[in-house]
mmCIF file with all atom_site columns, C-alpha atoms in Angstrom:
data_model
loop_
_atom_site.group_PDB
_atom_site.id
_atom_site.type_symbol
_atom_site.label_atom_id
_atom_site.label_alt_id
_atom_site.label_comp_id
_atom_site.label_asym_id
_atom_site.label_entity_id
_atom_site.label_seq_id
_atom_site.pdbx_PDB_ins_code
_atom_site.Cartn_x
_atom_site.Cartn_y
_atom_site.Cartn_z
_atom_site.occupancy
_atom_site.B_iso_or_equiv
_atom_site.pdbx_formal_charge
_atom_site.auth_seq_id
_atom_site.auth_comp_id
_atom_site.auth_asym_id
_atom_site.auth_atom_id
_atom_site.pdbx_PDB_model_num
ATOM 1  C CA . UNK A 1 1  ? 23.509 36.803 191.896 1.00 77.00 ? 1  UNK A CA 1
ATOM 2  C CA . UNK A 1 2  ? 23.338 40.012 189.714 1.00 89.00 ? 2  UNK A CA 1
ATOM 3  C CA . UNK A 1 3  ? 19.598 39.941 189.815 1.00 92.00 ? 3  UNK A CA 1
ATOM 4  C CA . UNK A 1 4  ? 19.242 39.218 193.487 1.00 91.00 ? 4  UNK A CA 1
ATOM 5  C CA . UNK A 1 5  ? 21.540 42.531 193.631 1.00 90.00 ? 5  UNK A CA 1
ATOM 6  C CA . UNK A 1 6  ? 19.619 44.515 191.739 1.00 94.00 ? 6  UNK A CA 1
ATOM 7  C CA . UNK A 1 7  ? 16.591 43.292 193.779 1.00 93.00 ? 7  UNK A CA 1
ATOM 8  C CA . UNK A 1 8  ? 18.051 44.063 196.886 1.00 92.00 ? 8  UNK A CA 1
ATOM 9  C CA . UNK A 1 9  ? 19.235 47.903 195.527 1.00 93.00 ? 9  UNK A CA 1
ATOM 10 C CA . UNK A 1 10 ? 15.699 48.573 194.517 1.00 96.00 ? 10 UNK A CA 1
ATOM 11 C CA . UNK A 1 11 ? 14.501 47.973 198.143 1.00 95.00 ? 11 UNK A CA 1
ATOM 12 C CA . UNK A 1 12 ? 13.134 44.909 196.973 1.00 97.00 ? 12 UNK A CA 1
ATOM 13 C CA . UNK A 1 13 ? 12.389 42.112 199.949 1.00 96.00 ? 13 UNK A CA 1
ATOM 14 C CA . UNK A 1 14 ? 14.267 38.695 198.335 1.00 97.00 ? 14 UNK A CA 1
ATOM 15 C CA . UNK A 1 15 ? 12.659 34.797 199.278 1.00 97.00 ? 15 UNK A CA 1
ATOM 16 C CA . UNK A 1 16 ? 14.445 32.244 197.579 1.00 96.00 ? 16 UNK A CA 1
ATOM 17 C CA . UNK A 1 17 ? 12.754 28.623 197.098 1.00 97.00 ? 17 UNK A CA 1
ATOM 18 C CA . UNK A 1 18 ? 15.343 25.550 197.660 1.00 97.00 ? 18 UNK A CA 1
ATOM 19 C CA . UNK A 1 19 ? 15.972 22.552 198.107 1.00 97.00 ? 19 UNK A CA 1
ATOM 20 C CA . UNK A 1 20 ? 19.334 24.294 200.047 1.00 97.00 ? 20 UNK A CA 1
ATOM 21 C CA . UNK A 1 21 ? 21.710 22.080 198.928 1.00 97.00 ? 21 UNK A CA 1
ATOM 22 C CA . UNK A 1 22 ? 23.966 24.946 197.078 1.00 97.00 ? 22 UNK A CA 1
ATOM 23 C CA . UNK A 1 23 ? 23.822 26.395 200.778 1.00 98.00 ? 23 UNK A CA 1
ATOM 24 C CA . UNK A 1 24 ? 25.602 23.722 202.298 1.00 98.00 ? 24 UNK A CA 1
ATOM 25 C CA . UNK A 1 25 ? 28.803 25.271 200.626 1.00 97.00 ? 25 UNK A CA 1
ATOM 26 C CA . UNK A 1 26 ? 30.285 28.220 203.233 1.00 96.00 ? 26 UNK A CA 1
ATOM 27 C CA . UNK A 1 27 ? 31.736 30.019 200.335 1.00 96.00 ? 27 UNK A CA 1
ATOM 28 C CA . UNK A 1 28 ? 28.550 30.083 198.453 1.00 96.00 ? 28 UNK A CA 1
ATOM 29 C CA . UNK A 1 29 ? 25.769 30.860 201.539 1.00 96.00 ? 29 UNK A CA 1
ATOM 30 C CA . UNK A 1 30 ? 28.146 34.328 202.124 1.00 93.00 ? 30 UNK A CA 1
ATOM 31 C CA . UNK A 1 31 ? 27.329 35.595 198.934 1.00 93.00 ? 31 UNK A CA 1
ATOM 32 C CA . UNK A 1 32 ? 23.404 35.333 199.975 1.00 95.00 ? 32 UNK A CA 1
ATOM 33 C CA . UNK A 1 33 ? 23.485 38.312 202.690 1.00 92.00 ? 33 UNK A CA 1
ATOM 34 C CA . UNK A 1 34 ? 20.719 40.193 200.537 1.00 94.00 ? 34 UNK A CA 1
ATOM 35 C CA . UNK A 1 35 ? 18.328 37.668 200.570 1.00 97.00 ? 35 UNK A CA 1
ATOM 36 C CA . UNK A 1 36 ? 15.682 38.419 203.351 1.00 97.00 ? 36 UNK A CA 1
ATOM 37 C CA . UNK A 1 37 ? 14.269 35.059 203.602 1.00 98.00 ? 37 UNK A CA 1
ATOM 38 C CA . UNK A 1 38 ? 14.781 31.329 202.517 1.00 98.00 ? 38 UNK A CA 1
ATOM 39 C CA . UNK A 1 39 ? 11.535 28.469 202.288 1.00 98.00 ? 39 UNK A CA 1
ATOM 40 C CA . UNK A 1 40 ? 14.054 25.264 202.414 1.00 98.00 ? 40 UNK A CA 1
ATOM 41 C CA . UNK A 1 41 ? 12.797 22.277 201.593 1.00 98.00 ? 41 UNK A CA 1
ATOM 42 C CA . UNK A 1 42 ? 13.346 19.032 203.743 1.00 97.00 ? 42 UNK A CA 1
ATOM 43 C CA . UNK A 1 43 ? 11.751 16.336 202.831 1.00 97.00 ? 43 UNK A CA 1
ATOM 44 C CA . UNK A 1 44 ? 11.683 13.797 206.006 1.00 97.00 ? 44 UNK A CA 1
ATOM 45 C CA . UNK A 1 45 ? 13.468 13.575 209.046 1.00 97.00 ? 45 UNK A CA 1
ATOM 46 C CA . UNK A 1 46 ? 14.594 10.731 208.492 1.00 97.00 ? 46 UNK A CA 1
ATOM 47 C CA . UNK A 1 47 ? 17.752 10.589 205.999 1.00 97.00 ? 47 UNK A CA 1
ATOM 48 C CA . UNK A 1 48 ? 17.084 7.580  204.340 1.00 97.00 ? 48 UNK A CA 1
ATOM 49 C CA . UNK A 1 49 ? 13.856 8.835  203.642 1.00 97.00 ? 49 UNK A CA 1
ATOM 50 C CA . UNK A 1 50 ? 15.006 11.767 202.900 1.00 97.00 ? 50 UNK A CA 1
ATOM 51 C CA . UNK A 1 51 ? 17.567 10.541 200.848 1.00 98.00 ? 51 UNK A CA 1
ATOM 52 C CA . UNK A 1 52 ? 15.373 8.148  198.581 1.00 97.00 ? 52 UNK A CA 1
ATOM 53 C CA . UNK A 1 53 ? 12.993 11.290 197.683 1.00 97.00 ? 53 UNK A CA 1
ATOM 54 C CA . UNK A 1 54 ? 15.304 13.591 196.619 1.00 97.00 ? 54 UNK A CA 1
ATOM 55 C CA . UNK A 1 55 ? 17.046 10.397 194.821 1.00 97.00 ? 55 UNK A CA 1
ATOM 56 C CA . UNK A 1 56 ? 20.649 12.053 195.770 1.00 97.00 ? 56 UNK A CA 1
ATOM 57 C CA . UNK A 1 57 ? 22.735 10.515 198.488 1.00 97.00 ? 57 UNK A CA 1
ATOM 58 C CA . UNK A 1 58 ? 23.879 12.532 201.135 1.00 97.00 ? 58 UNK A CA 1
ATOM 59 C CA . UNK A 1 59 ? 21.440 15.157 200.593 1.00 98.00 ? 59 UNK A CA 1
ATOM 60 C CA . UNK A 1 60 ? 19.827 15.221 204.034 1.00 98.00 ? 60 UNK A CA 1
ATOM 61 C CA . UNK A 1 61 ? 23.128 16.317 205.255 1.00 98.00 ? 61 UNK A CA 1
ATOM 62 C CA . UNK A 1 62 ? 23.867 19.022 202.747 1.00 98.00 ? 62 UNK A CA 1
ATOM 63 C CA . UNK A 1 63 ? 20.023 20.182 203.352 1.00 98.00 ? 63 UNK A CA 1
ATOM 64 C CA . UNK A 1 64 ? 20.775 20.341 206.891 1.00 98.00 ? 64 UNK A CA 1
ATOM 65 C CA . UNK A 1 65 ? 23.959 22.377 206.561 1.00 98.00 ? 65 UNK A CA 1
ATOM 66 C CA . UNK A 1 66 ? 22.447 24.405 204.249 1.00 98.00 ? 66 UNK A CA 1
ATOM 67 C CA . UNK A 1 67 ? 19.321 25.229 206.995 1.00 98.00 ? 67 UNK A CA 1
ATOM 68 C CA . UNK A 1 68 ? 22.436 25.993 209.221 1.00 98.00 ? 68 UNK A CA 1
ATOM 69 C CA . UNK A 1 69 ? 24.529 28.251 206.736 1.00 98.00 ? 69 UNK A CA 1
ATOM 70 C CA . UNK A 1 70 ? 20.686 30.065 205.847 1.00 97.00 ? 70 UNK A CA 1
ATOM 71 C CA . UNK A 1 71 ? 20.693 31.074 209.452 1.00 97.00 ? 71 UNK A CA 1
ATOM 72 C CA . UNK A 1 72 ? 23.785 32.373 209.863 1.00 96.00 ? 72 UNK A CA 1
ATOM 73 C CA . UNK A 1 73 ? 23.004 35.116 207.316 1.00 95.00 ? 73 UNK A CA 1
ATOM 74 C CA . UNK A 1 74 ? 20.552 36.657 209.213 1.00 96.00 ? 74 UNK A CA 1
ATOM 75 C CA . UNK A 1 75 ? 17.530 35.688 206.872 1.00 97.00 ? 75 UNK A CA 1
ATOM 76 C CA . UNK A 1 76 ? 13.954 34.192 208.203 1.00 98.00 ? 76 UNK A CA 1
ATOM 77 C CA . UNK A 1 77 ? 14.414 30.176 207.495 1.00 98.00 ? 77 UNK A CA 1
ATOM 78 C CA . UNK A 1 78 ? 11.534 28.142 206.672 1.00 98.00 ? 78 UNK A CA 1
ATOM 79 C CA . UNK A 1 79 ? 11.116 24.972 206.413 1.00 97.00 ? 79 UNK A CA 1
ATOM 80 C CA . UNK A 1 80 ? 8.900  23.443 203.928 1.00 96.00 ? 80 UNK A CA 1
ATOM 81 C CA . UNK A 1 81 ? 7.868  19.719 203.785 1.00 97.00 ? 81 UNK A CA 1
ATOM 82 C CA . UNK A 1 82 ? 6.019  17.581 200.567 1.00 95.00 ? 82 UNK A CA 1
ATOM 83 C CA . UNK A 1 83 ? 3.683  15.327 201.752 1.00 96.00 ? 83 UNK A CA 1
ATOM 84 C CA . UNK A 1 84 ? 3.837  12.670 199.260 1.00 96.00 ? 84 UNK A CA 1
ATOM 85 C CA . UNK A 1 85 ? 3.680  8.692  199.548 1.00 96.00 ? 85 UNK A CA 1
ATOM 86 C CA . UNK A 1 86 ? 6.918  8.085  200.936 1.00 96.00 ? 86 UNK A CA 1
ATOM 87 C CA . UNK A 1 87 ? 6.910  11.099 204.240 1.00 96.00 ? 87 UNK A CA 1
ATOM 88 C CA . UNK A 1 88 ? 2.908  11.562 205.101 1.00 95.00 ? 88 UNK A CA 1
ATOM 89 C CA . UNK A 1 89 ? 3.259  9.131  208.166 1.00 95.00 ? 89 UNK A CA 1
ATOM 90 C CA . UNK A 1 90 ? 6.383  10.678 209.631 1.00 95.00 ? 90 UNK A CA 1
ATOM 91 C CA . UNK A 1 91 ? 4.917  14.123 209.102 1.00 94.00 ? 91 UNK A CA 1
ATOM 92 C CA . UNK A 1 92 ? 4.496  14.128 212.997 1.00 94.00 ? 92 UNK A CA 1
ATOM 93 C CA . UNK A 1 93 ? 7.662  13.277 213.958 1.00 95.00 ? 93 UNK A CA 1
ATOM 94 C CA . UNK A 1 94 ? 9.315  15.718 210.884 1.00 95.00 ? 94 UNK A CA 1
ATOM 95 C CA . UNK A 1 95 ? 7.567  18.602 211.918 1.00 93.00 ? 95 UNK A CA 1
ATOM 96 C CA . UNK A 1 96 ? 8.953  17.673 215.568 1.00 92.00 ? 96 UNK A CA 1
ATOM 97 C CA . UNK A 1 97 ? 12.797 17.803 214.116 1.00 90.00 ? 97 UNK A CA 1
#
């Protein structure tokens, strides 16, 4: 976090690229109140899907927290989606969720 710090006291706008898992924690999403703006990425909206991407159970629920924590600081959230094999047919319904 020392460089985001330094960022931030140079007048420096901060966007962080993440998969937003580390969010998911409370403790660790307050220490983020510098950064101006997160690009989170969520792979499907379904959490199996999801889930078999990112090859980590439970992720889709951390990545969801996370996208909830991210908001709470204040921060522009974006959400940013892969299109790969295993999501392109959903991409409707994930860009609906």
């Amino acid at each position: 976090m020392d460089a985001i710090n330094y960022a931030s006291d140079q007048g420096l706008e901060i966007t962080i690229h993440t998969n937003g898992r580390m969010l998911s924690s409370d403790e660790f999403a307050k220490q983020t109140d510098k950064i101006n703006e997160f690009n989170i990425l969520l792979q499907s909206h379904d959490e199996n899907t999801h889930d078999q991407i990112t090859q980590t159970r439970h992720s889709f629920k951390q990545v969801l927290k996370g996208i909830e924590n991210a908001k709470k600081t204040g921060a522009k959230v974006n959400i940013n989606t892969q299109i790969i094999k295993q999501n392109y047919k959903d991409l409707d319904k994930t860009a609906e969720f």
